[in-house]
Amino acid sequence: MQRIKPFDHLILILGALFLITPVVMALMSSTQNAIDIHNNGLYFTPGSNAVPTYGKVLTHRGGFTGDVTGMRMLMNSMIMGIGFAVGKIVLSMMAAYALVYFRFRFATLLFWMIFTTLLLPLEVRIMPSYQVMSTLGLLNSYTGLIVPLLASATGTFFFRQFFRSVPDEMLEAARIDGAGPFKFFIDILVPLSRTMMAAIFIIMFIYGWNQYLWPLLMTTDESFYTLMRGIKSILQVWIGSQIPDYNEAFALAVLAMLPPVTVVVIFQRMFIKGLTESDK
Amino acid sequence: MAHLSLRNVGKTYAGGTQAAVSGIDIEIADGEFIVLVGPSGCGKSTLLRMVAGLETTTEGEIHIGERLVNKLDPAERDIAMVFQNYALYPHMTVRDNMAYGLKNRGESKTTIAERVAEASRMLELGPYLDRKPRALSGGQRQRVAMGRAIVRQPAAFLFDEPLSNLDAKLRVSMRMEIRKLQKRLGTTSLYVTHDQLEAMTLADRLVVLNEGRVEQIGAPLEIYRKPASTFVASFIGAPAMSLLDARISDGAISLEGHALARVGNASGPVTLGLRAEDLRIAPQGIPLAVEHVEELGAQRIVHGTIGAQNIAVIEVGEAAIQDNVHVAVDPDKLHLFDTSTGRRLEVQSQPHQEMAL
């Protein structure tokens, strides 16, 4: 038995508190009303306003045109997150497969070119990307929102490293078993990469979910509003004596937190399984 | 099932100047068990992989049955291979692992089920069919790998050091199992190993390879009794044959000034090979300074020096061994090799002139 060391636990507890406090604060404050928050600051105790606030956030038609609801924003964010994650996994897996298993000229050079783009954030190429999408007439569409950001150096890199760790004998056994390149990919590599896919899914879903600048640029139609923009727009109402609806902003933030948490909780099991159970 | 023939087969890797394998000529009869043996880097695995089609063949011809297979894909060569690390598909059950190759070949479901059932009965894998490979022990995994080869009913089995990942005890029993299975199925087999004991016990014929060339081909005992070169002599047999510098002068072999036997070979320096088990400690003979003794229970191996040359002697007696003893050998148990080329020289004996000491 390991002796319980109070000091270690103290650090653990402090760390947990440090991370949880803001979340609790957001959750509690979202159940108060806006005036109380404005007067008294943030709350650590539950208020009585939970149901109306969340109801309003989800169904109230807001924005300039007055037809974008919280549900709509939630859906848009979902489409962004899942579209990003799935698209990036598919694309980077195929790219990595080509880089690792097919001998073609400049494969290494190509890989390093892809890898270097890791150093460049989206913001560097945001104007050219916008230009391309606008010329293609894809502004204000899900395609335009998702496709330009699908190429993923991170994903390609991770999958490449993973494929390289698959023993060569696996490929050779499959070749002797009569599996062509396509069959080998679908029958062997894809199932083997399940845990890797889960890990990339977590990262990419959250990346897509948190996108703010790109949707802001790409869409002018309010029906493409994402949650991130919704939160911002609630707080942008300092007109005259109007108090921003803090409680609604917090409610929206809490809602925005739920899907990523769900994704992490679901895929974490596979993620950990992949890390602890080594397939020999 | 088919015979296999390699004709002047060689391989030079792209960009390499030296051939990894060259001039291999082997005719393998239907149902024969051939073991390729040699130290690491001798090209034995490369040769096997060339037969499998996993490496290209740059020279010569490989025939499986009547077909020239040089340009064929591994899947079209009608062979099955067992890998050192088993190479089982970790995400598939034992059953699916065995069935995968058949499925890709478009066999009917009933055929697949029958063959898998038969193979698993033969290998006693029945209870494990629905498990994943990681839930199996090393020996069981090895068996699944063999099952995967068996269900295909190929023209030839190729084994690439299949037992080297197992522990010593399991290796011995798996070795026997492989041999029994191969006898029963009668499938031509090519087996690569660096373990000379495995090679001796499994093979119908051994192929000893060194630096990409064949040193000797023959039945295990033939190779053991008449090694064609110093390389084969030191590689086959444990402990290794002691190779000593000796001279032939006046029609007798002399080792460090001690005459051993009369021979008719030409005078001059010669490499004398002595197997540890052919030597015995005797009241008189060549003096041996004992350095250390390995006790193996059934026997002991006495390591010592004659002059400045190392030699090993197997002793089965129980008596304590002195620091200085004498060893003797029968004259017909001597092996002579050319000092410069290392090739075997036939001892031209002169009967009735015993000098065995």
XYZ file of C-alpha atoms in Angstrom:
637
model
C 0.000 0.000 0.000
C 1.141 3.454 -0.862
C 1.302 5.726 2.164
C -0.997 8.689 1.770
C 1.030 11.833 1.621
C -0.994 14.882 2.753
C 1.189 17.313 0.862
C 0.645 15.591 -2.483
C -3.075 15.682 -1.910
C -2.961 19.330 -0.995
C -1.419 20.148 -4.350
C -3.951 17.944 -6.089
C -6.848 19.638 -4.334
C -5.501 23.116 -4.998
C -5.025 22.244 -8.649
C -8.535 20.884 -8.922
C -10.009 23.952 -7.219
C -8.041 26.253 -9.458
C -9.501 24.602 -12.536
C -13.026 24.072 -11.269
C -13.733 27.441 -9.613
C -14.319 29.441 -12.800
C -16.607 26.740 -14.138
C -18.668 26.684 -10.960
C -18.754 30.451 -10.980
C -20.069 30.531 -14.549
C -22.648 27.870 -13.800
C -23.907 29.590 -10.630
C -23.912 33.051 -12.085
C -25.948 31.851 -15.029
C -28.792 31.065 -12.647
C -28.959 34.617 -11.230
C -30.438 37.569 -12.974
C -28.425 40.160 -14.828
C -29.068 43.037 -12.427
C -27.915 41.086 -9.384
C -24.731 40.152 -11.167
C -24.173 43.728 -12.186
C -24.664 44.933 -8.625
C -23.050 42.203 -6.587
C -20.470 40.654 -8.874
C -20.191 36.969 -9.554
C -22.034 34.329 -7.560
C -21.040 31.060 -6.010
C -24.534 30.188 -4.949
C -27.361 28.988 -7.152
C -30.104 31.476 -7.944
C -33.709 30.979 -8.959
C -33.438 32.071 -12.544
C -32.056 28.920 -14.097
C -35.042 27.704 -16.115
C -36.059 31.008 -17.707
C -32.470 31.945 -18.515
C -31.582 28.696 -20.226
C -34.967 28.577 -21.923
C -34.478 32.039 -23.268
C -30.924 31.415 -24.397
C -31.925 28.323 -26.320
C -35.073 29.582 -27.974
C -34.983 33.372 -28.015
C -34.631 34.763 -31.490
C -31.843 37.288 -31.380
C -29.440 39.056 -33.615
C -30.198 41.867 -36.040
C -32.525 39.797 -38.152
C -34.072 38.233 -35.085
C -34.155 34.673 -36.289
C -31.068 33.080 -34.761
C -31.672 31.048 -31.623
C -29.309 29.342 -29.203
C -30.326 26.000 -30.665
C -29.323 27.177 -34.110
C -25.941 28.370 -32.813
C -25.430 25.114 -31.005
C -26.167 23.228 -34.185
C -23.785 25.375 -36.211
C -21.015 24.838 -33.705
C -21.704 21.124 -33.768
C -21.464 21.063 -37.557
C -18.206 22.973 -37.373
C -16.729 20.734 -34.691
C -17.743 17.405 -36.161
C -17.075 18.492 -39.730
C -13.597 19.610 -38.770
C -12.785 16.515 -36.753
C -14.088 13.962 -39.234
C -12.760 15.790 -42.275
C -9.347 16.288 -40.797
C -9.075 12.675 -39.704
C -10.063 11.351 -43.120
C -7.795 13.715 -44.990
C -4.743 13.437 -42.794
C -5.022 9.651 -42.581
C -5.020 9.361 -46.321
C -2.128 11.781 -46.625
C -0.119 9.928 -44.014
C -0.892 6.592 -45.680
C 0.484 7.874 -48.953
C 3.554 9.323 -47.266
C 4.413 6.204 -45.312
C 3.462 3.305 -47.563
C 3.996 4.527 -51.090
C 7.424 5.129 -52.443
C 7.281 8.243 -54.557
C 9.776 10.933 -55.291
C 10.015 13.819 -52.862
C 7.870 12.071 -50.250
C 10.179 13.227 -47.476
C 10.381 16.720 -48.893
C 6.592 16.834 -49.124
C 6.261 15.645 -45.577
C 8.561 18.347 -44.300
C 6.689 20.950 -46.302
C 3.453 19.829 -44.690
C 5.155 19.702 -41.339
C 6.478 23.255 -41.633
C 2.960 24.583 -42.038
C 2.453 23.542 -38.415
C 4.401 26.653 -37.583
C 1.972 28.872 -39.438
C -1.267 29.661 -37.639
C -4.506 30.096 -39.534
C -4.291 33.859 -39.208
C -1.303 34.005 -41.526
C -3.279 32.731 -44.489
C -6.684 33.904 -43.494
C -6.958 36.630 -46.133
C -5.885 34.490 -49.115
C -8.163 31.704 -47.925
C -11.013 34.143 -47.678
C -10.235 35.422 -51.169
C -10.299 31.910 -52.617
C -13.574 31.035 -50.935
C -15.160 34.257 -51.979
C -14.112 33.746 -55.606
C -15.563 30.255 -55.472
C -18.764 31.735 -54.146
C -18.647 29.698 -50.963
C -19.091 32.515 -48.459
C -22.012 31.848 -46.162
C -21.967 28.083 -46.592
C -20.894 25.169 -44.423
C -18.559 24.028 -47.195
C -16.784 27.358 -47.113
C -16.608 27.259 -43.331
C -15.109 23.793 -43.117
C -13.201 22.814 -46.258
C -10.424 25.442 -46.286
C -9.272 24.417 -42.838
C -9.343 20.656 -43.363
C -5.706 20.179 -44.309
C -4.059 19.354 -41.026
C -0.328 19.154 -40.518
C -0.841 18.024 -36.932
C -3.084 15.152 -37.963
C -0.844 14.104 -40.826
C 2.136 14.154 -38.529
C 0.446 12.066 -35.823
C -0.842 9.489 -38.283
C 2.492 9.314 -40.050
C 4.256 8.564 -36.787
C 1.622 5.999 -35.918
C 1.786 4.231 -39.277
C 5.540 4.086 -39.033
C 5.224 2.279 -35.709
C 3.074 -0.450 -37.278
C 5.475 -3.352 -37.852
C 6.434 -3.969 -41.472
C 5.527 -7.610 -41.031
C 1.894 -6.562 -40.719
C 2.027 -5.170 -44.243
C 3.918 -8.205 -45.472
C 1.494 -10.627 -43.887
C -1.354 -8.709 -45.476
C 0.345 -8.778 -48.849
C 0.740 -12.524 -48.602
C -2.881 -12.742 -47.520
C -3.768 -11.028 -50.764
C -4.792 -7.622 -49.438
C -4.138 -4.793 -51.886
C -3.340 -1.216 -50.830
C -6.987 -0.305 -50.410
C -7.883 -3.415 -48.421
C -4.836 -3.052 -46.217
C -5.864 0.505 -45.382
C -9.498 -0.305 -44.653
C -9.088 -3.749 -43.054
C -5.883 -3.290 -41.098
C -4.775 0.294 -40.671
C -8.112 1.955 -39.968
C -9.085 -0.455 -37.173
C -5.575 -0.282 -35.762
C -5.713 3.512 -35.665
C -8.955 3.676 -33.696
C -7.312 5.067 -30.599
C -5.243 7.490 -32.621
C -8.412 8.638 -34.343
C -10.051 9.197 -30.982
C -7.164 11.358 -29.847
C -7.202 13.441 -33.019
C -10.971 13.688 -32.831
C -10.760 15.257 -29.379
C -8.162 17.780 -30.463
C -9.803 18.658 -33.742
C -13.348 18.804 -32.465
C -12.343 21.349 -29.861
C -10.315 23.245 -32.427
C -13.351 23.452 -34.691
C -15.710 24.208 -31.832
C -13.617 27.115 -30.649
C -13.210 28.732 -34.063
C -14.104 32.377 -33.821
C -12.184 34.454 -36.330
C -12.804 32.267 -39.361
C -16.593 32.015 -39.092
C -16.676 35.711 -38.270
C -14.971 36.396 -41.571
C -16.631 33.768 -43.705
C -20.250 34.320 -42.815
C -22.366 37.400 -42.819
C -25.636 35.503 -42.782
C -26.719 35.214 -39.165
C -28.079 31.725 -39.618
C -24.435 30.578 -39.614
C -23.747 32.094 -36.187
C -21.800 29.833 -33.880
C -21.970 29.801 -30.091
C -18.675 31.623 -29.781
C -20.072 34.537 -31.726
C -23.343 34.322 -29.841
C -21.643 34.851 -26.489
C -19.764 37.799 -27.840
C -22.878 39.396 -29.297
C -24.764 39.175 -26.005
C -22.082 41.203 -24.296
C -21.971 43.767 -27.092
C -25.058 45.706 -26.081
C -23.728 48.649 -24.173
C -26.306 51.035 -25.530
C -27.606 53.728 -23.216
C -28.418 52.376 -19.815
C -28.893 48.777 -20.891
C -27.137 46.197 -18.807
C -25.664 43.272 -20.768
C -27.413 39.991 -20.038
C -24.540 38.529 -18.056
C -26.589 35.569 -16.980
C -27.371 34.695 -20.576
C -23.766 35.011 -21.614
C -22.823 32.661 -18.793
C -25.592 30.245 -19.709
C -24.395 30.213 -23.271
C -20.826 29.668 -22.099
C -21.956 26.710 -19.990
C -23.832 25.299 -22.964
C -20.790 25.830 -25.136
C -18.780 23.820 -22.666
C -21.020 20.771 -22.684
C -20.319 19.223 -26.101
C -16.522 19.355 -25.823
C -16.772 17.859 -22.342
C -18.986 15.089 -23.710
C -16.554 14.412 -26.530
C -13.635 14.223 -24.135
C -15.499 11.961 -21.729
C -16.585 9.577 -24.491
C -13.294 9.384 -26.352
C -11.081 9.559 -23.308
C -11.791 5.918 -22.543
C -10.561 4.870 -25.937
C -7.721 7.308 -25.665
C -6.492 5.863 -22.385
C -7.129 2.328 -23.609
C -4.924 3.074 -26.553
C -2.182 4.386 -24.349
C -2.209 1.580 -21.800
C -2.983 -1.466 -23.932
C -0.176 -1.897 -26.363
C -1.067 -4.017 -29.357
C 1.776 -6.340 -29.998
C 2.181 -28.774 -52.921
C 5.064 -28.402 -55.235
C 8.760 -28.548 -55.649
C 10.747 -25.372 -55.440
C 13.770 -24.465 -57.406
C 16.176 -21.605 -57.073
C 18.493 -21.187 -60.020
C 21.527 -18.999 -59.639
C 19.469 -16.615 -57.525
C 21.065 -13.393 -56.375
C 20.171 -9.983 -55.069
C 21.989 -6.703 -55.031
C 20.211 -3.915 -53.210
C 19.703 -0.730 -55.165
C 22.687 1.481 -54.521
C 24.647 -1.378 -53.009
C 27.852 -2.501 -54.591
C 28.021 -5.928 -53.012
C 25.479 -8.639 -53.578
C 23.471 -9.450 -50.453
C 22.836 -12.920 -51.814
C 24.448 -14.507 -54.824
C 24.678 -17.681 -56.832
C 22.129 -19.709 -54.887
C 21.241 -22.994 -56.589
C 18.874 -25.206 -54.662
C 16.416 -27.810 -55.890
C 13.821 -28.581 -53.258
C 11.743 -31.702 -53.705
C 8.016 -31.802 -53.028
C 7.407 -32.174 -49.307
C 10.973 -31.544 -48.287
C 11.861 -29.549 -45.180
C 14.783 -27.276 -45.938
C 16.417 -25.172 -43.257
C 18.474 -22.131 -44.172
C 20.959 -21.529 -41.424
C 23.752 -19.046 -40.904
C 24.894 -16.199 -38.696
C 22.993 -12.912 -38.747
C 23.613 -10.939 -41.881
C 24.356 -13.978 -44.016
C 21.403 -13.311 -46.289
C 19.191 -16.175 -45.191
C 16.182 -13.995 -44.423
C 16.707 -12.030 -47.614
C 16.664 -15.254 -49.577
C 13.463 -16.385 -47.888
C 11.830 -13.034 -48.517
C 12.834 -13.264 -52.154
C 11.040 -16.570 -52.404
C 8.045 -14.976 -50.703
C 8.109 -12.058 -53.098
C 8.651 -9.448 -50.403
C 12.052 -8.601 -51.886
C 12.783 -8.337 -55.559
C 15.109 -10.843 -57.158
C 17.769 -9.156 -59.232
C 19.383 -12.298 -60.612
C 18.430 -15.838 -61.445
C 15.067 -17.561 -61.416
C 12.766 -18.793 -58.676
C 10.274 -21.486 -59.625
C 7.439 -22.678 -57.414
C 6.057 -25.799 -58.995
C 6.286 -25.191 -62.702
C 5.770 -21.451 -62.468
C 8.446 -18.835 -62.733
C 7.472 -16.472 -59.920
C 10.141 -13.759 -60.118
C 7.682 -11.071 -61.122
C 4.623 -12.290 -59.242
C 3.070 -10.607 -56.211
C 3.384 -12.447 -52.898
C -0.320 -13.214 -52.964
C -0.031 -14.887 -56.368
C 2.856 -17.141 -55.432
C 0.767 -19.627 -53.525
C 2.951 -19.532 -50.433
C 2.264 -18.860 -46.767
C 4.694 -17.270 -44.372
C 5.166 -17.396 -40.618
C 6.953 -14.376 -39.196
C 9.243 -14.054 -36.230
C 6.969 -11.587 -34.447
C 3.909 -13.529 -35.679
C 2.472 -10.435 -37.434
C -1.052 -11.297 -36.352
C -3.675 -8.646 -36.952
C -4.212 -7.371 -33.410
C -7.760 -6.164 -33.950
C -9.047 -9.433 -35.347
C -10.002 -12.552 -33.452
C -8.012 -15.714 -33.944
C -10.718 -16.964 -36.282
C -10.638 -13.810 -38.401
C -6.868 -13.828 -38.484
C -6.915 -17.272 -40.016
C -9.808 -16.515 -42.330
C -8.570 -13.183 -43.654
C -6.384 -14.563 -46.438
C -9.105 -16.937 -47.574
C -11.681 -14.161 -47.591
C -9.472 -12.032 -49.801
C -9.162 -14.966 -52.143
C -12.909 -15.128 -52.441
C -13.343 -18.563 -50.889
C -16.881 -19.485 -49.927
C -17.977 -19.112 -46.321
C -18.381 -22.846 -45.837
C -14.889 -23.571 -47.150
C -13.431 -20.942 -44.849
C -15.285 -22.295 -41.844
C -14.201 -25.841 -42.629
C -10.554 -25.010 -43.104
C -10.390 -22.836 -39.998
C -12.069 -25.571 -37.983
C -9.629 -28.147 -39.287
C -6.561 -26.018 -38.655
C -7.694 -25.093 -35.167
C -8.305 -28.736 -34.362
C -4.861 -29.648 -35.615
C -3.233 -26.879 -33.593
C -5.530 -27.216 -30.583
C -6.690 -23.642 -30.939
C -10.382 -24.451 -30.574
C -10.955 -22.678 -27.239
C -9.191 -19.523 -28.403
C -10.941 -18.905 -31.706
C -12.858 -15.887 -30.465
C -10.014 -14.279 -28.580
C -7.857 -11.450 -29.759
C -4.148 -12.165 -30.210
C -3.161 -10.038 -27.226
C -5.057 -12.394 -24.933
C -2.826 -15.267 -26.014
C 0.580 -16.408 -24.844
C 3.592 -16.383 -27.137
C 3.287 -20.045 -27.984
C -0.404 -19.727 -28.775
C 0.235 -16.729 -30.976
C 2.840 -18.691 -32.814
C 0.287 -21.388 -33.339
C -2.222 -18.930 -34.713
C 0.421 -17.722 -37.138
C 0.934 -21.304 -38.243
C -2.809 -21.786 -38.488
C -2.994 -18.782 -40.767
C -0.466 -20.479 -43.003
C -2.127 -23.892 -42.890
C -5.656 -22.798 -43.827
C -4.351 -21.457 -47.090
C -3.119 -24.908 -48.166
C -0.241 -23.322 -50.025
C 2.402 -24.855 -52.266
C 5.069 -23.992 -49.718
C 5.460 -22.781 -46.152
C 8.053 -20.159 -45.428
C 9.196 -19.765 -41.841
C 11.230 -16.727 -40.829
C 12.801 -17.575 -37.455
C 9.385 -18.399 -36.047
C 10.614 -19.619 -32.683
C 13.142 -17.011 -31.684
C 10.651 -14.989 -29.627
C 9.755 -17.965 -27.436
C 11.456 -19.149 -24.286
C 13.823 -22.100 -24.478
C 11.446 -24.779 -23.264
C 8.587 -23.742 -25.490
C 10.965 -23.535 -28.395
C 11.837 -27.196 -28.060
C 8.227 -28.337 -27.964
C 7.120 -26.013 -30.772
C 10.029 -27.278 -32.812
C 8.750 -30.808 -32.577
C 5.240 -29.666 -33.302
C 6.278 -27.880 -36.459
C 8.133 -30.940 -37.627
C 5.216 -33.264 -36.948
C 2.778 -30.930 -38.625
C 4.941 -30.578 -41.688
C 5.335 -34.342 -41.985
C 1.612 -34.772 -41.700
C 0.712 -32.106 -44.234
C 3.599 -32.952 -46.529
C 3.993 -29.335 -47.560
C 7.322 -28.196 -48.933
C 8.893 -25.928 -46.324
C 11.648 -23.406 -46.202
C 12.725 -22.463 -42.699
C 15.176 -19.780 -41.665
C 16.991 -19.873 -38.352
C 20.284 -18.882 -36.806
C 19.979 -21.588 -34.176
C 22.036 -24.554 -35.302
C 20.241 -26.915 -32.933
C 16.879 -25.982 -34.445
C 18.389 -26.422 -37.886
C 19.787 -29.867 -37.106
C 16.592 -31.202 -35.575
C 14.139 -29.881 -38.153
C 15.783 -30.243 -41.484
C 15.611 -32.911 -44.137
C 18.394 -30.944 -45.675
C 20.362 -28.016 -44.329
C 21.617 -25.107 -46.326
C 24.455 -23.341 -44.535
C 24.838 -19.781 -45.738
C 27.704 -17.391 -45.185
C 27.969 -13.878 -46.584
C 25.239 -14.465 -49.113
C 26.673 -17.684 -50.492
C 25.958 -21.328 -49.911
C 28.708 -22.971 -47.863
C 27.219 -26.433 -47.857
C 23.978 -28.222 -48.590
C 23.284 -31.622 -47.114
C 21.497 -33.749 -44.582
C 22.119 -32.546 -41.014
C 24.279 -35.487 -40.055
C 26.267 -35.347 -43.231
C 27.035 -31.711 -42.525
C 27.875 -32.507 -38.949
C 30.173 -35.354 -39.878
C 31.770 -33.846 -42.931
C 31.692 -30.066 -42.714
C 32.794 -28.644 -46.065
C 34.675 -25.723 -44.579
C 35.972 -24.286 -41.362
C 32.978 -21.966 -41.344
C 30.488 -24.821 -41.356
C 32.624 -26.736 -38.873
C 32.570 -23.922 -36.367
C 28.913 -23.095 -36.945
C 27.290 -26.509 -36.684
C 27.698 -28.360 -33.400
C 27.874 -27.159 -29.825
C 30.368 -26.548 -28.394
C 31.901 -25.427 -31.649
C 34.529 -27.580 -33.237
C 37.996 -26.552 -32.084
C 40.040 -25.394 -35.029
C 43.751 -25.636 -34.458
C 46.838 -24.806 -36.450
C 48.722 -27.983 -37.180
C 51.283 -29.258 -39.646
C 51.632 -32.312 -41.771
C 55.211 -33.426 -41.988
C 56.755 -36.776 -42.705
C 53.294 -38.221 -43.342
C 51.954 -37.408 -39.896
C 49.763 -34.673 -38.450
C 51.487 -32.919 -35.660
C 49.903 -30.494 -33.272
C 52.222 -28.344 -31.198
C 54.933 -30.947 -31.739
C 52.760 -33.925 -30.813
C 52.172 -36.469 -33.560
C 48.487 -37.374 -33.878
C 47.970 -39.712 -36.803
C 49.600 -40.805 -39.986
C 48.036 -39.426 -43.116
C 48.834 -39.483 -46.781
C 48.146 -35.797 -47.393
C 50.775 -33.443 -48.689
C 53.067 -31.850 -46.182
C 52.563 -28.309 -44.990
C 50.421 -26.277 -42.612
C 46.852 -27.424 -42.137
C 43.856 -26.514 -39.979
C 42.910 -29.371 -37.733
C 39.322 -29.651 -36.589
C 38.481 -31.566 -33.419
C 34.961 -32.027 -32.108
C 34.718 -31.781 -28.348
C 32.747 -35.030 -28.183
C 35.386 -36.947 -30.167
C 38.094 -36.057 -27.701
C 38.486 -37.933 -24.481
C 40.632 -37.550 -21.452
C 43.099 -40.404 -21.446
C 46.025 -41.543 -19.335
C 48.359 -40.442 -22.068
C 48.153 -38.301 -25.182
C 48.433 -34.619 -25.879
C 48.918 -32.551 -22.730
C 46.093 -30.127 -22.091
C 46.247 -27.265 -19.591
C 42.718 -27.001 -18.142
C 41.377 -23.467 -17.829
C 37.821 -23.956 -16.729
C 35.156 -26.599 -16.633
C 31.479 -26.088 -17.519
C 29.307 -28.500 -15.593
C 26.186 -29.353 -17.588
C 24.979 -32.250 -15.468
C 24.957 -35.008 -18.076
C 28.381 -33.999 -19.201
C 30.954 -31.350 -18.667
C 32.860 -29.273 -21.099
C 36.522 -28.867 -20.316
C 38.069 -25.778 -21.821
C 41.822 -25.660 -21.987
C 44.811 -24.942 -24.112
C 47.242 -27.068 -26.028
C 50.287 -24.895 -26.421
C 48.595 -21.540 -26.934
C 45.540 -22.861 -28.772
C 42.094 -23.144 -27.231
C 40.290 -26.424 -27.272
C 37.107 -27.852 -25.759
C 36.654 -31.443 -24.604
C 33.431 -33.123 -23.484
C 33.908 -35.326 -20.463
C 31.260 -37.648 -19.071
C 33.214 -39.088 -16.141
C 32.674 -37.979 -12.573
C 36.267 -37.816 -11.425
C 37.720 -34.469 -10.484
C 39.674 -32.921 -13.309
C 43.300 -32.081 -12.736
C 44.899 -28.910 -13.946
C 46.928 -30.801 -16.486
C 45.440 -33.760 -18.310
C 46.047 -35.683 -21.490
C 43.557 -35.995 -24.319
C 43.301 -38.529 -27.111
C 41.259 -38.835 -30.296
C 40.545 -41.540 -32.869
C 42.379 -40.864 -36.100
C 39.226 -41.269 -38.185
C 37.584 -38.468 -36.204
C 40.028 -35.852 -37.398
C 38.899 -33.091 -39.748
C 41.441 -31.365 -41.933
C 40.931 -28.032 -43.639
C 43.036 -26.041 -46.024
C 44.630 -23.249 -44.000
C 44.243 -20.582 -46.661
C 40.850 -21.371 -48.251
C 39.222 -23.011 -45.239
C 37.858 -25.834 -47.446
C 37.786 -29.398 -46.229
C 40.653 -31.734 -47.081
C 39.850 -35.416 -47.183
C 42.084 -37.300 -44.807
C 44.023 -39.829 -46.814
C 44.473 -42.411 -44.188
C 47.239 -44.931 -43.962
C 45.695 -47.938 -42.307
C 47.494 -50.144 -39.788
C 49.685 -47.373 -38.613
C 47.775 -46.373 -35.519
C 49.321 -43.601 -33.580
C 46.190 -42.471 -31.881
C 47.118 -40.834 -28.694
